[in-house]
Coordinates of C-alpha atoms and ligand atoms in Angstrom, one line a residue:
M1 CA 108.7 78.0 -61.5
T2 CA 108.8 76.6 -58.0
D3 CA 107.2 78.4 -55.1
P4 CA 109.4 80.6 -53.0
I5 CA 109.4 78.4 -49.9
H6 CA 110.6 75.3 -51.7
D7 CA 113.1 77.4 -53.6
V8 CA 114.6 78.7 -50.3
L9 CA 114.6 75.3 -48.8
R10 CA 116.7 74.0 -51.7
R11 CA 118.9 76.8 -52.7
V12 CA 119.6 78.2 -49.2
F13 CA 119.4 75.2 -46.9
G14 CA 120.2 72.5 -49.4
H15 CA 117.3 70.2 -48.4
S16 CA 115.1 68.5 -50.9
S17 CA 111.9 68.2 -48.9
F18 CA 110.3 69.4 -45.7
L19 CA 110.1 67.3 -42.6
G20 CA 106.9 66.6 -40.7
Q21 CA 104.7 69.7 -40.5
Q22 CA 107.3 72.2 -41.5
E23 CA 105.6 73.1 -44.8
E24 CA 102.2 73.7 -43.3
I25 CA 103.7 75.8 -40.5
I26 CA 105.8 77.9 -42.9
E27 CA 102.9 78.5 -45.2
H28 CA 100.8 79.6 -42.3
T29 CA 103.4 82.0 -41.1
V30 CA 104.2 83.4 -44.5
A31 CA 100.5 84.1 -44.9
G32 CA 100.7 86.2 -41.7
G33 CA 99.2 83.8 -39.1
D34 CA 100.1 83.3 -35.5
S35 CA 100.9 79.8 -34.2
L36 CA 102.2 77.6 -31.4
V37 CA 104.6 74.9 -32.6
L38 CA 105.4 71.9 -30.4
M39 CA 108.1 69.8 -31.9
P40 CA 110.7 67.6 -30.3
T41 CA 114.3 68.6 -30.2
G42 CA 115.9 67.9 -33.6
G43 CA 112.5 68.1 -35.3
G44 CA 113.4 71.1 -37.4
K45 CA 111.9 74.0 -35.6
S46 CA 114.4 76.6 -36.9
L47 CA 113.3 76.4 -40.5
C48 CA 109.7 77.1 -39.4
F49 CA 110.6 80.7 -38.7
Q50 CA 113.8 81.1 -40.7
I51 CA 112.2 80.5 -44.1
P52 CA 109.2 82.8 -43.5
A53 CA 111.6 85.4 -42.3
I54 CA 113.5 85.2 -45.5
V55 CA 110.4 85.0 -47.7
R56 CA 108.3 87.7 -46.0
P57 CA 109.3 91.3 -46.5
G58 CA 111.1 92.8 -43.5
I59 CA 113.2 91.2 -40.7
G60 CA 112.3 88.2 -38.6
I61 CA 112.9 88.9 -34.9
V62 CA 113.9 85.8 -33.0
V63 CA 113.6 85.9 -29.2
S64 CA 115.8 83.4 -27.6
P65 CA 117.0 83.1 -24.0
L66 CA 120.3 81.6 -25.0
I67 CA 122.6 84.5 -25.3
A68 CA 125.7 82.3 -25.2
L69 CA 124.5 80.4 -28.3
M70 CA 123.3 83.3 -30.4
R71 CA 126.7 83.8 -32.0
D72 CA 126.9 80.2 -33.2
Q73 CA 123.3 80.2 -34.4
V74 CA 123.9 83.4 -36.4
Q75 CA 127.2 82.0 -37.8
A76 CA 125.5 78.9 -38.9
L77 CA 122.9 81.0 -40.8
R78 CA 125.6 83.0 -42.4
Q79 CA 127.2 79.8 -43.7
T80 CA 124.1 79.3 -45.7
G81 CA 124.2 82.9 -47.0
V82 CA 121.3 84.2 -44.8
R83 CA 121.8 87.7 -43.5
A84 CA 121.6 87.3 -39.8
A85 CA 122.7 89.2 -36.7
F86 CA 122.1 89.3 -33.0
L87 CA 121.6 91.9 -30.3
N88 CA 122.6 91.0 -26.7
S89 CA 124.8 92.1 -23.9
S90 CA 127.9 90.5 -25.3
L91 CA 128.1 93.1 -28.1
S92 CA 130.1 96.3 -27.7
M93 CA 128.2 99.6 -28.2
R94 CA 129.7 100.0 -31.6
E95 CA 128.8 96.5 -32.7
A96 CA 125.2 97.0 -31.4
A97 CA 124.9 100.3 -33.2
R98 CA 125.9 98.6 -36.4
V99 CA 123.4 95.9 -36.1
E100 CA 120.7 98.5 -35.2
A101 CA 121.6 100.4 -38.4
M102 CA 121.3 97.3 -40.5
T103 CA 118.0 96.5 -38.9
A104 CA 116.5 100.0 -39.6
A105 CA 117.8 99.8 -43.2
D106 CA 116.1 96.4 -43.7
E107 CA 119.4 94.8 -44.5
L108 CA 118.8 91.6 -42.5
D109 CA 116.7 88.5 -42.8
L110 CA 116.9 87.5 -39.2
L111 CA 117.8 89.3 -36.0
Y112 CA 118.2 87.3 -32.7
V113 CA 117.4 89.3 -29.6
A114 CA 117.7 88.5 -25.9
P115 CA 114.3 88.7 -24.2
E116 CA 115.3 91.3 -21.6
R117 CA 116.4 93.6 -24.4
L118 CA 113.5 93.2 -26.8
L119 CA 111.1 95.6 -25.2
A120 CA 113.7 97.9 -23.6
G121 CA 113.3 101.5 -24.8
R122 CA 116.0 101.5 -27.4
T123 CA 115.2 98.2 -29.1
L124 CA 111.5 98.9 -29.0
E125 CA 112.0 102.2 -30.7
L126 CA 114.2 100.5 -33.3
L127 CA 111.5 97.9 -33.9
N128 CA 108.9 100.6 -34.3
R129 CA 110.8 102.1 -37.2
S130 CA 111.8 98.9 -38.8
R131 CA 109.9 96.5 -41.1
I132 CA 109.2 93.3 -39.1
A133 CA 108.5 90.1 -40.9
L134 CA 107.6 88.1 -37.8
F135 CA 108.4 87.4 -34.2
A136 CA 109.6 84.0 -33.4
I137 CA 109.6 83.1 -29.7
D138 CA 112.0 80.2 -29.3
E139 CA 112.0 78.0 -26.1
A140 CA 108.5 79.4 -25.5
H141 CA 108.1 77.2 -22.4
C142 CA 110.3 79.7 -20.6
V143 CA 107.2 81.8 -20.1
S144 CA 105.6 79.1 -17.9
Q145 CA 106.0 79.6 -14.2
W146 CA 105.1 75.9 -13.6
G147 CA 107.6 74.7 -16.1
H148 CA 111.2 73.8 -15.4
D149 CA 112.9 76.7 -17.2
F150 CA 111.0 79.7 -16.1
R151 CA 112.6 83.0 -17.2
P152 CA 110.9 86.1 -15.7
E153 CA 112.1 88.2 -18.7
Y154 CA 109.8 86.1 -20.9
L155 CA 106.7 87.4 -19.1
Q156 CA 106.9 90.8 -20.8
L157 CA 106.6 89.1 -24.2
S158 CA 102.9 89.1 -23.6
A159 CA 103.0 92.7 -24.7
L160 CA 104.0 91.8 -28.2
S161 CA 100.4 91.1 -29.4
R162 CA 99.3 94.5 -28.2
L163 CA 102.4 96.5 -29.5
F164 CA 102.6 94.8 -32.9
P165 CA 99.2 93.4 -33.6
Q166 CA 99.9 93.1 -37.4
V167 CA 103.1 91.1 -37.1
P168 CA 102.7 87.3 -37.0
R169 CA 104.0 85.5 -33.9
I170 CA 105.3 82.0 -33.9
A171 CA 106.0 80.4 -30.5
L172 CA 108.2 77.2 -30.5
T173 CA 109.0 74.7 -27.8
A174 CA 110.0 71.1 -27.3
T175 CA 108.2 70.9 -24.0
A176 CA 104.7 70.0 -24.6
D177 CA 102.7 68.8 -21.6
E178 CA 99.2 70.2 -21.3
P179 CA 99.6 72.7 -18.4
T180 CA 102.7 74.3 -20.0
R181 CA 100.9 74.5 -23.3
R182 CA 97.9 76.2 -21.8
E183 CA 100.2 78.7 -20.0
I184 CA 102.1 79.6 -23.2
I185 CA 98.8 80.2 -25.0
A186 CA 97.5 82.4 -22.2
R187 CA 100.6 84.4 -21.7
L188 CA 101.5 85.0 -25.3
G189 CA 97.9 85.7 -26.3
L190 CA 97.7 82.8 -28.8
H191 CA 94.1 81.9 -28.1
D192 CA 93.0 81.9 -31.7
A193 CA 96.3 80.6 -33.1
P194 CA 96.5 77.0 -34.5
L195 CA 98.6 74.5 -32.5
F196 CA 101.0 72.5 -34.6
V197 CA 102.0 69.4 -32.6
S198 CA 104.5 67.1 -34.2
G199 CA 105.3 63.6 -33.4
F200 CA 107.5 63.5 -30.4
D201 CA 109.2 60.3 -31.2
R202 CA 112.9 60.2 -31.6
P203 CA 113.4 56.8 -33.0
N204 CA 117.2 57.1 -33.3
I205 CA 117.6 57.5 -29.5
R206 CA 117.9 54.2 -27.5
Y207 CA 116.5 54.5 -24.0
T208 CA 118.1 52.5 -21.3
V209 CA 117.7 52.5 -17.5
V210 CA 119.9 50.3 -15.3
A211 CA 119.6 49.6 -11.7
K212 CA 122.4 51.2 -9.8
D213 CA 125.1 48.8 -8.6
N214 CA 128.3 50.9 -8.8
A215 CA 127.4 53.9 -10.8
R216 CA 130.9 54.9 -11.9
A217 CA 131.8 51.4 -13.0
Q218 CA 128.5 51.2 -14.9
L219 CA 129.1 54.6 -16.6
K220 CA 132.6 53.6 -17.5
R221 CA 131.5 50.4 -19.1
F222 CA 128.7 52.1 -21.0
L223 CA 131.1 54.8 -22.3
G224 CA 133.9 52.4 -23.0
D225 CA 131.7 49.9 -24.9
R226 CA 129.9 52.3 -27.1
H227 CA 131.1 55.8 -26.8
R228 CA 134.8 56.1 -26.6
D229 CA 135.9 59.4 -28.1
R230 CA 132.4 60.6 -28.8
A231 CA 130.6 63.7 -27.7
G232 CA 128.2 63.3 -24.9
I233 CA 126.6 64.8 -21.8
V234 CA 126.6 63.3 -18.3
Y235 CA 124.0 64.8 -16.0
C236 CA 124.4 64.9 -12.2
L237 CA 122.3 66.6 -9.6
S238 CA 124.8 68.5 -7.6
R239 CA 127.9 70.6 -8.3
K240 CA 130.1 68.4 -6.2
R241 CA 129.0 65.3 -8.1
V242 CA 129.7 67.0 -11.3
D243 CA 133.2 68.0 -10.2
D244 CA 134.0 64.6 -8.8
T245 CA 132.6 62.7 -11.8
A246 CA 134.5 64.9 -14.3
E247 CA 137.7 64.4 -12.4
W248 CA 137.2 60.7 -12.2
L249 CA 136.4 60.4 -15.9
R250 CA 139.6 62.3 -16.8
K251 CA 141.6 59.9 -14.7
A252 CA 139.9 57.0 -16.4
G253 CA 141.1 58.4 -19.7
F254 CA 138.1 60.3 -21.0
R255 CA 138.2 63.9 -22.1
A256 CA 135.7 65.3 -19.7
L257 CA 134.8 68.9 -18.5
P258 CA 132.6 70.0 -15.7
Y259 CA 129.8 72.6 -16.1
H260 CA 127.7 74.0 -13.3
A261 CA 126.5 77.4 -12.0
G262 CA 129.3 77.4 -9.4
L263 CA 132.1 77.6 -12.0
G264 CA 131.8 81.3 -12.9
K265 CA 130.7 82.7 -16.2
A266 CA 134.0 82.7 -18.0
A267 CA 134.8 79.0 -17.2
R268 CA 131.3 77.9 -18.2
Q269 CA 131.6 79.7 -21.5
R270 CA 135.0 78.3 -22.1
H271 CA 133.9 74.7 -21.4
Q272 CA 130.8 75.1 -23.5
D273 CA 132.8 76.5 -26.4
R274 CA 135.2 73.5 -26.2
F275 CA 132.3 71.1 -26.1
L276 CA 130.9 72.7 -29.3
R277 CA 134.1 73.0 -31.1
E278 CA 136.1 69.9 -30.3
D279 CA 135.3 66.4 -31.2
G280 CA 134.6 63.7 -28.7
L281 CA 134.3 65.7 -25.5
V282 CA 132.2 64.6 -22.5
M283 CA 130.5 67.4 -20.6
V284 CA 129.6 66.5 -17.0
A285 CA 127.0 68.9 -16.0
T286 CA 124.1 69.9 -13.8
I287 CA 120.8 70.8 -15.6
A288 CA 122.2 74.3 -16.0
F289 CA 123.8 73.0 -19.2
G290 CA 122.2 72.2 -22.4
M291 CA 119.2 74.3 -23.2
G292 CA 119.5 75.4 -26.8
I293 CA 122.7 73.5 -27.4
D294 CA 122.1 72.5 -31.0
K295 CA 125.2 70.5 -31.5
P296 CA 123.9 67.8 -33.8
D297 CA 126.4 65.0 -33.0
V298 CA 125.9 64.5 -29.3
R299 CA 126.0 60.7 -29.3
F300 CA 124.8 60.1 -25.7
V301 CA 123.2 61.6 -22.7
A302 CA 123.8 59.8 -19.5
H303 CA 122.0 60.5 -16.2
L304 CA 123.8 59.6 -13.0
D305 CA 120.9 61.1 -11.0
L306 CA 117.2 60.9 -11.6
P307 CA 115.6 63.9 -13.3
R308 CA 112.7 65.5 -11.5
S309 CA 110.1 65.0 -14.3
I310 CA 109.6 63.2 -17.5
E311 CA 109.5 66.6 -19.4
A312 CA 112.9 67.4 -18.0
Y313 CA 114.2 63.9 -18.8
Y314 CA 112.8 64.0 -22.3
Q315 CA 114.3 67.4 -23.0
E316 CA 117.7 66.5 -21.6
T317 CA 117.9 63.1 -23.4
G318 CA 116.6 64.9 -26.6
R319 CA 119.9 66.6 -26.8
A320 CA 121.4 63.4 -28.1
G321 CA 121.3 62.5 -31.8
R322 CA 119.8 65.6 -33.3
D323 CA 121.4 64.6 -36.6
G324 CA 119.2 61.5 -36.7
L325 CA 122.0 59.0 -36.3
A326 CA 122.0 56.4 -33.6
A327 CA 122.3 57.9 -30.0
D328 CA 121.9 56.7 -26.5
A329 CA 119.9 58.0 -23.5
W330 CA 121.2 56.0 -20.6
M331 CA 120.5 56.3 -16.9
V332 CA 121.5 54.6 -13.7
Y333 CA 118.9 54.7 -11.0
G334 CA 118.8 53.6 -7.4
L335 CA 116.9 53.8 -4.1
Q336 CA 119.0 56.7 -2.8
E337 CA 118.0 59.0 -5.6
V338 CA 114.3 58.3 -4.9
V339 CA 114.8 59.1 -1.2
T340 CA 116.8 62.3 -1.9
L341 CA 114.5 63.6 -4.5
R342 CA 111.4 62.9 -2.4
Q343 CA 113.0 64.8 0.4
M344 CA 114.0 67.7 -1.8
V345 CA 110.5 68.1 -3.0
E346 CA 108.9 67.7 0.5
G347 CA 111.5 69.9 2.1
S348 CA 111.3 72.7 -0.4
G349 CA 109.6 75.9 0.7
A350 CA 107.1 75.6 -2.1
G351 CA 103.3 75.9 -1.5
M352 CA 101.1 72.8 -1.2
E353 CA 99.8 73.0 -4.7
R354 CA 103.2 73.2 -6.2
K355 CA 104.5 70.4 -4.0
R356 CA 101.7 68.1 -5.0
L357 CA 102.5 68.8 -8.7
E358 CA 106.1 68.1 -8.1
V359 CA 105.4 64.8 -6.3
R360 CA 103.1 63.8 -9.2
K361 CA 105.8 64.5 -11.7
L362 CA 108.4 62.6 -9.7
D363 CA 106.1 59.7 -9.4
A364 CA 105.6 59.6 -13.2
M365 CA 109.4 59.6 -13.5
L366 CA 109.8 56.7 -11.1
G367 CA 107.1 54.8 -12.9
Y368 CA 109.1 55.3 -16.1
C369 CA 112.3 53.9 -14.4
E370 CA 110.5 50.8 -13.1
L371 CA 108.8 50.0 -16.4
A372 CA 109.0 46.4 -17.7
T373 CA 107.5 47.3 -21.1
C374 CA 108.5 49.6 -23.9
R375 CA 109.9 52.8 -22.6
R376 CA 109.3 54.9 -25.7
R377 CA 105.6 54.0 -25.6
T378 CA 105.3 55.4 -22.1
L379 CA 107.3 58.5 -22.9
L380 CA 105.2 59.2 -25.9
A381 CA 102.0 58.5 -24.1
Y382 CA 103.0 61.1 -21.6
F383 CA 103.0 63.6 -24.4
G384 CA 99.7 62.3 -25.6
E385 CA 101.0 60.2 -28.4
T386 CA 100.3 56.5 -29.1
L387 CA 102.9 54.1 -30.4
E388 CA 101.2 51.1 -32.0
E389 CA 104.0 48.7 -31.7
P390 CA 106.8 48.4 -29.1
C391 CA 109.7 50.4 -30.4
G392 CA 112.4 47.8 -30.7
N393 CA 115.0 50.3 -29.6
C394 CA 114.8 50.6 -25.8
D395 CA 116.4 48.3 -23.2
N396 CA 113.1 46.6 -22.4
C397 CA 112.3 45.9 -26.1
L398 CA 115.8 44.7 -26.8
A399 CA 116.1 42.4 -23.8
P400 CA 112.7 41.6 -22.3
V401 CA 112.5 42.1 -18.6
D402 CA 112.1 39.2 -16.3
L403 CA 109.3 39.7 -13.8
W404 CA 109.1 37.8 -10.6
D405 CA 106.3 37.4 -8.1
A406 CA 107.6 39.6 -5.2
T407 CA 104.4 39.4 -3.1
V408 CA 106.0 37.4 -0.3
A409 CA 109.2 39.4 -0.4
S410 CA 107.2 42.6 -0.3
Q411 CA 105.2 41.4 2.7
K412 CA 108.4 40.6 4.5
A413 CA 109.8 44.0 3.8
L414 CA 106.7 45.9 4.8
S415 CA 106.2 43.9 7.9
C416 CA 109.8 44.4 8.9
A417 CA 109.4 48.2 8.5
Y418 CA 106.2 48.1 10.5
R419 CA 107.5 45.9 13.4
T420 CA 110.6 48.0 13.8
G421 CA 108.4 51.0 14.3
Q422 CA 108.7 52.7 10.9
R423 CA 111.7 54.6 12.1
F424 CA 114.5 53.0 10.1
G425 CA 116.1 53.3 6.7
V426 CA 116.8 50.6 4.1
A427 CA 120.2 49.5 5.3
Y428 CA 118.9 48.7 8.8
L429 CA 115.8 46.9 7.5
I430 CA 117.9 44.8 5.2
D431 CA 120.1 43.8 8.1
V432 CA 117.1 42.7 10.2
L433 CA 115.6 40.8 7.2
R434 CA 118.9 39.0 6.6
G435 CA 119.4 38.3 10.2
S436 CA 122.6 40.2 10.9
A437 CA 122.7 40.7 14.7
T438 CA 124.5 44.0 14.6
P439 CA 125.0 45.8 18.0
R440 CA 122.4 48.4 17.0
I441 CA 119.9 45.7 16.1
R442 CA 120.5 43.9 19.4
R443 CA 120.2 47.2 21.3
F444 CA 116.7 47.7 19.9
G445 CA 115.9 44.1 20.5
H446 CA 115.1 43.6 16.9
D447 CA 116.9 40.3 16.7
R448 CA 114.0 38.9 18.6
L449 CA 111.4 40.0 16.1
P450 CA 109.6 37.3 14.0
T451 CA 110.9 39.1 10.9
F452 CA 114.5 38.8 12.0
G453 CA 116.3 36.6 9.5
V454 CA 113.2 35.8 7.3
G455 CA 114.9 37.3 4.3
A456 CA 118.1 35.3 4.0
D457 CA 117.0 34.0 0.6
L458 CA 117.8 37.4 -1.0
D459 CA 121.1 39.2 -0.9
P460 CA 121.3 42.8 0.1
W461 CA 121.4 44.0 -3.5
Q462 CA 118.2 42.2 -4.3
W463 CA 116.6 43.6 -1.2
R464 CA 117.5 47.1 -2.2
S465 CA 115.8 46.4 -5.5
V466 CA 112.7 45.3 -3.6
F467 CA 112.7 48.4 -1.4
R468 CA 113.3 50.7 -4.4
Q469 CA 110.4 49.3 -6.3
L470 CA 108.2 49.5 -3.2
V471 CA 109.0 53.1 -2.8
A472 CA 108.6 53.9 -6.5
R473 CA 105.1 52.4 -6.4
G474 CA 104.0 54.2 -3.3
L475 CA 103.9 51.1 -1.2
L476 CA 106.4 52.7 1.2
N477 CA 106.8 56.4 1.9
V478 CA 110.1 58.1 2.7
E479 CA 109.7 60.0 6.0
M480 CA 110.6 63.6 6.1
E481 CA 111.5 64.2 9.7
R482 CA 113.8 61.2 10.1
Y483 CA 116.2 61.0 7.3
G484 CA 115.3 58.1 5.0
S485 CA 113.1 56.2 7.4
L486 CA 110.3 54.3 5.7
R487 CA 106.6 54.3 6.5
L488 CA 103.8 52.2 5.4
T489 CA 101.0 53.7 3.2
A490 CA 97.3 52.7 2.9
A491 CA 98.3 50.6 -0.1
S492 CA 100.9 48.7 1.9
W493 CA 98.2 47.1 4.0
E494 CA 96.5 45.6 0.9
V495 CA 99.8 43.9 0.2
L496 CA 100.2 42.8 3.8
R497 CA 96.7 41.4 3.9
G498 CA 97.4 39.5 0.7
E499 CA 94.8 41.4 -1.3
T500 CA 97.2 42.5 -4.0
E501 CA 100.0 40.7 -5.7
V502 CA 103.3 42.5 -6.4
H503 CA 105.3 41.7 -9.5
M504 CA 108.7 43.3 -9.8
R505 CA 111.4 43.7 -12.3
R506 CA 114.3 41.4 -11.8
D507 CA 117.2 43.8 -11.9
L508 CA 120.2 42.6 -13.7
R509 CA 123.5 43.1 -12.0
A510 CA 125.7 43.0 -15.0
R511 CA 124.4 44.3 -18.3
P512 CA 123.7 41.4 -20.7
A513 CA 125.5 41.4 -24.0
R514 CA 123.8 43.7 -26.6
S515 CA 121.4 41.5 -28.5
K516 CA 121.0 43.7 -31.6
P517 CA 123.2 46.3 -33.2
A518 CA 121.9 49.9 -33.3
K519 CA 119.3 50.7 -35.9
K520 CA 121.3 53.2 -37.9
S521 CA 124.9 53.0 -37.1
A522 CA 126.5 56.2 -36.1
P523 CA 129.7 57.3 -37.8
P524 CA 132.0 55.3 -38.0
P525 CA 131.8 52.3 -38.8
L526 CA 131.1 52.9 -42.4
D527 CA 130.1 50.5 -45.1
H528 CA 133.0 50.0 -47.4
P529 CA 136.8 49.7 -47.0
G530 CA 138.3 53.1 -47.6
D531 CA 135.2 54.9 -46.2
A532 CA 136.7 55.4 -42.8
V533 CA 139.8 57.0 -44.4
L534 CA 137.6 59.4 -46.5
W535 CA 135.5 60.1 -43.4
E536 CA 138.6 61.0 -41.4
A537 CA 140.0 63.1 -44.2
L538 CA 136.7 65.0 -44.6
R539 CA 136.6 65.6 -40.9
K540 CA 140.1 66.9 -40.8
R541 CA 139.4 69.3 -43.6
R542 CA 136.2 70.4 -41.8
T543 CA 138.1 71.1 -38.6
E544 CA 140.6 73.2 -40.5
L545 CA 137.8 75.2 -42.1
A546 CA 136.1 75.6 -38.8
R547 CA 139.3 76.8 -37.1
A548 CA 139.9 79.3 -39.8
Q549 CA 136.5 80.8 -39.2
G550 CA 136.4 80.3 -35.4
V551 CA 133.2 78.3 -35.5
P552 CA 132.3 74.8 -34.4
P553 CA 132.8 72.1 -37.0
Y554 CA 129.1 71.3 -37.4
V555 CA 128.4 74.9 -38.4
I556 CA 130.5 74.2 -41.5
L557 CA 128.9 70.8 -42.3
H558 CA 126.9 68.3 -40.2
D559 CA 128.1 64.7 -39.7
S560 CA 125.1 63.5 -41.5
T561 CA 126.1 65.5 -44.6
L562 CA 129.7 64.1 -44.4
R563 CA 128.2 60.6 -44.1
E564 CA 126.2 61.1 -47.2
I565 CA 129.3 62.4 -49.0
V566 CA 131.2 59.3 -48.0
A567 CA 128.4 57.1 -49.2
R568 CA 127.9 58.8 -52.5
R569 CA 131.4 60.0 -53.3
P570 CA 130.3 62.8 -55.5
R571 CA 132.8 63.8 -58.2
T572 CA 131.2 66.9 -59.7
T573 CA 129.9 70.1 -58.2
E574 CA 126.5 69.2 -59.4
D575 CA 126.5 65.8 -57.6
L576 CA 127.9 67.4 -54.5
G577 CA 125.1 70.0 -54.6
A578 CA 122.6 67.1 -54.4
V579 CA 123.8 66.1 -51.0
A580 CA 121.4 67.0 -48.2
G581 CA 122.7 70.0 -46.2
I582 CA 124.6 71.5 -49.1
G583 CA 122.9 74.6 -50.4
E584 CA 124.3 77.1 -52.9
T585 CA 126.4 79.1 -50.5
R586 CA 128.1 76.0 -49.0
L587 CA 128.7 74.6 -52.4
R588 CA 130.4 77.8 -53.5
R589 CA 132.5 78.1 -50.3
Y590 CA 133.5 74.5 -49.7
G591 CA 132.7 72.6 -53.0
H592 CA 136.2 72.8 -54.2
D593 CA 137.8 71.8 -50.9
L594 CA 135.5 68.8 -50.5
L595 CA 135.9 67.6 -54.1
T596 CA 139.6 67.8 -53.7
V597 CA 139.5 65.6 -50.6
I598 CA 137.2 63.1 -52.3
A599 CA 139.4 62.9 -55.4
A600 CA 142.5 62.4 -53.2
Q601 CA 140.9 59.5 -51.3
S602 CA 139.2 57.7 -54.1
P603 CA 140.3 55.4 -56.9
P604 CA 139.7 56.8 -60.4
A605 CA 136.1 56.7 -61.3
E606 CA 134.7 54.1 -63.7
P607 CA 138.0 52.2 -64.1
D608 CA 138.6 51.1 -67.7
E609 CA 138.7 47.3 -67.9
D610 CA 141.4 47.2 -70.5
A611 CA 143.7 49.5 -68.5
K612 CA 144.4 46.8 -65.9
Ligands
LIG701 P1 115.2 71.9 -33.4 O1 115.4 73.3 -33.3 O2 113.7 71.5 -33.6 O3 115.8 71.1 -32.3 P2 116.7 72.1 -35.8 O4 116.0 73.2 -36.4 O5 118.0 72.4 -35.2 O6 115.8 71.4 -34.7 O7 116.9 71.0 -36.9 C1 117.4 69.7 -36.5 C2 118.2 69.1 -37.6 O8 117.3 68.7 -38.7 C3 119.2 70.0 -38.2 O9 120.4 69.2 -38.3 C4 118.6 70.5 -39.5 O10 119.7 70.8 -40.4 C5 117.8 69.3 -39.9 N1 116.7 69.7 -40.8 C6 115.7 70.6 -40.5 N2 114.9 70.6 -41.5 C7 115.2 69.7 -42.4 C8 114.7 69.3 -43.7 N3 113.6 69.8 -44.2 N4 115.4 68.3 -44.4 C9 116.5 67.8 -43.9 N5 117.0 68.1 -42.7 C10 116.4 69.1 -42.0
LIG702 ZN1 110.8 50.0 -26.7

C-alpha cells in the first residue's frame, strides 16, 4: 500500500516522482505546518499545495492575484479530476452562490480566491463555517512594498494567522531576494515556519545579451533563426514601443499582439486568451503582462529594453520554457537604456532610501549585462546560489568574450567629457573624439581642444560601446538636469591618473554563428522520420479537444507529454498511462483519442519478418 501523497501524485497528476523539495514540503503541509516556499518559475510550486489540499480533510483555499488566470488554472485541475472552483469578480451572483454552496458542503478540493475578496464579510463568513485544509498564498512577494509587484490587497492577508490559527499556511513565490523574503515572513507571520528554498537554476533557458546595433533587425534575426512560429514574449518599456514593435513584427510576417495597460481591459483579456490558446503567437508587452502566466511552452522571452532589476529580469525570463525544453532569454541593450533608466529612477518622486535601493538594483542589472563570464553563475549568485562550473548554456559560455585593454580609450573618453565641461551627451563627445568639426563643435571652440580627433582609431559604434561600459561601471554619471550629459565620478580620476586599468568586452556587431546546438532540442525537430508527422497529428487532435472545451491546448496535454508520446509510441492504455503527465482522468478522457492517432500514424508494431 503506497502512502497517500505518492498515490495522488501518480493517479491524479500522472507523475512518477517528486521534483526537488516537493515531497518534503507536501509532507510538512499535510502534517499541518506553515511554510515559505521559494522556488523558481516552473519548479513545480502548484503541487506543493494542491496535493496537501487533496489529501487533508477540507478545502484548500488558494489566494492568487491573477483573476484573469484563475479560470484556466481551475480548468487545468479539473482535467486531472480534481474538484476545483474559483471565486472572483468575474462570476455572476448565481455562479458565486453555487461555488459558495459547494464550499460549505465540503464538495471541493481547491478553491481559488482573489485576495480582495478573501476577508470581505461574505467570504470570511463562508470560510468560518467551512472546513479548511490549508491556505496557499501564491505570488507571496505581492505583499512586499519594496518588491516589484506590490498589491495593497495582499497586506490584509496578515490577518489570516490570527483568524485561522489552526489552519496551515503555505506562502509561495519565485522572487527570492533577501529583503523580499524578510518582508513576506514579517507580514504573513511566518516567523517560526521553515523556509524551503529550491535551486533557482533553469538550465534549459539560454541567456544571451547583445549590444544594441539596430534593435529591430537584431530581434528579427533572433526570431527568424530560432523561433519562427513559436510562442514568445517581447518586453518593452513603454506602451508606444509595444505598439510600434507589435505593428512592425506583424508587417515582418510574425503573428504578434500588443499588451499594455493602455489597451483597455477587454482587449488585454482577448490578447492574453489568444496567446494562451493559439500556437506560435508573439506577445509584445510591457511588464504588465506575464505574472502567473503558466503557459508551459513559451519558447523565448526577449527584452528590447533593460529591466530595472535582476529579480524582475529573472522572473520575466523565467516565463520561458516552463516545460523544461530548450528556451531562450534574449536581450538587446544599449547606452540609451542606461541613460533613460537612470533618469527615471533619479527623477521619480521616491524618497532617498527608495532611490538608493533602485539605483543599486539597476547597477546590479547593468553589471549583469556587461559580464564577460558565465551569466547563469552571476544570476544564481544574486539569489545566494553557487554554480560550481560555468553553465555551458549562456552566450558567454558558448562564445567566450574577447576582452580588450580599454584603459587608453577610457582616458580619452573621460578627458573629453571633462574638457568639454561635463555638459554634453554621448553623440557630441564622440564627434569631438573622432574629430568631426560640426558647426556646434566649432561654436564651442571644441575643435581646438587637445582631445579633438584623438579617437579616430575607433568608429562611432565602438565609442558607444566604450561610453556604455563606462556608465555601467560607474566611471561616468548621467546628469539629471541636463538631459543625457555625462559627468565624471571619483572613480574616473583613478582611471585618468592611470591608477586603474579598464578592460572591456569587445562587442560583436553581427552575432557569430551558433557554436553548439541547444542542450535539449525543443519540439520539433524530433528524432526519427515520421516523428514530425505524429507530432503534428497529436497537436492537431489536441487543438480540437481544446476547442471543444474552450481551454488552451496545454490544459489538455503539455508539449512535454506529447513529446514523450512521440518518443515512446505507446500502443496500449497501460503504456500510455506510464507517460509523464497522464493520470487516470486524462487516460480515461483522451486515451482512446491518442491511441487512435498513434495507430493511424505508425507502422504495424513488431513487423513479422516473413510477412515481407
Ligand atoms: P510553478 O508554479 O512553480 O511555476 P508549476 O507548478 O506550474 O510550476 O509546474 C511547472 C511544470 O512542472 C508543470 O508543467 C508541471 O506539470 C510540472 N511538474 C510539477 N511537478 C512535477 C513532478 N513531480 N513531476 C513531473 N513534472 C512536474
Ligand atoms: Zn554560462
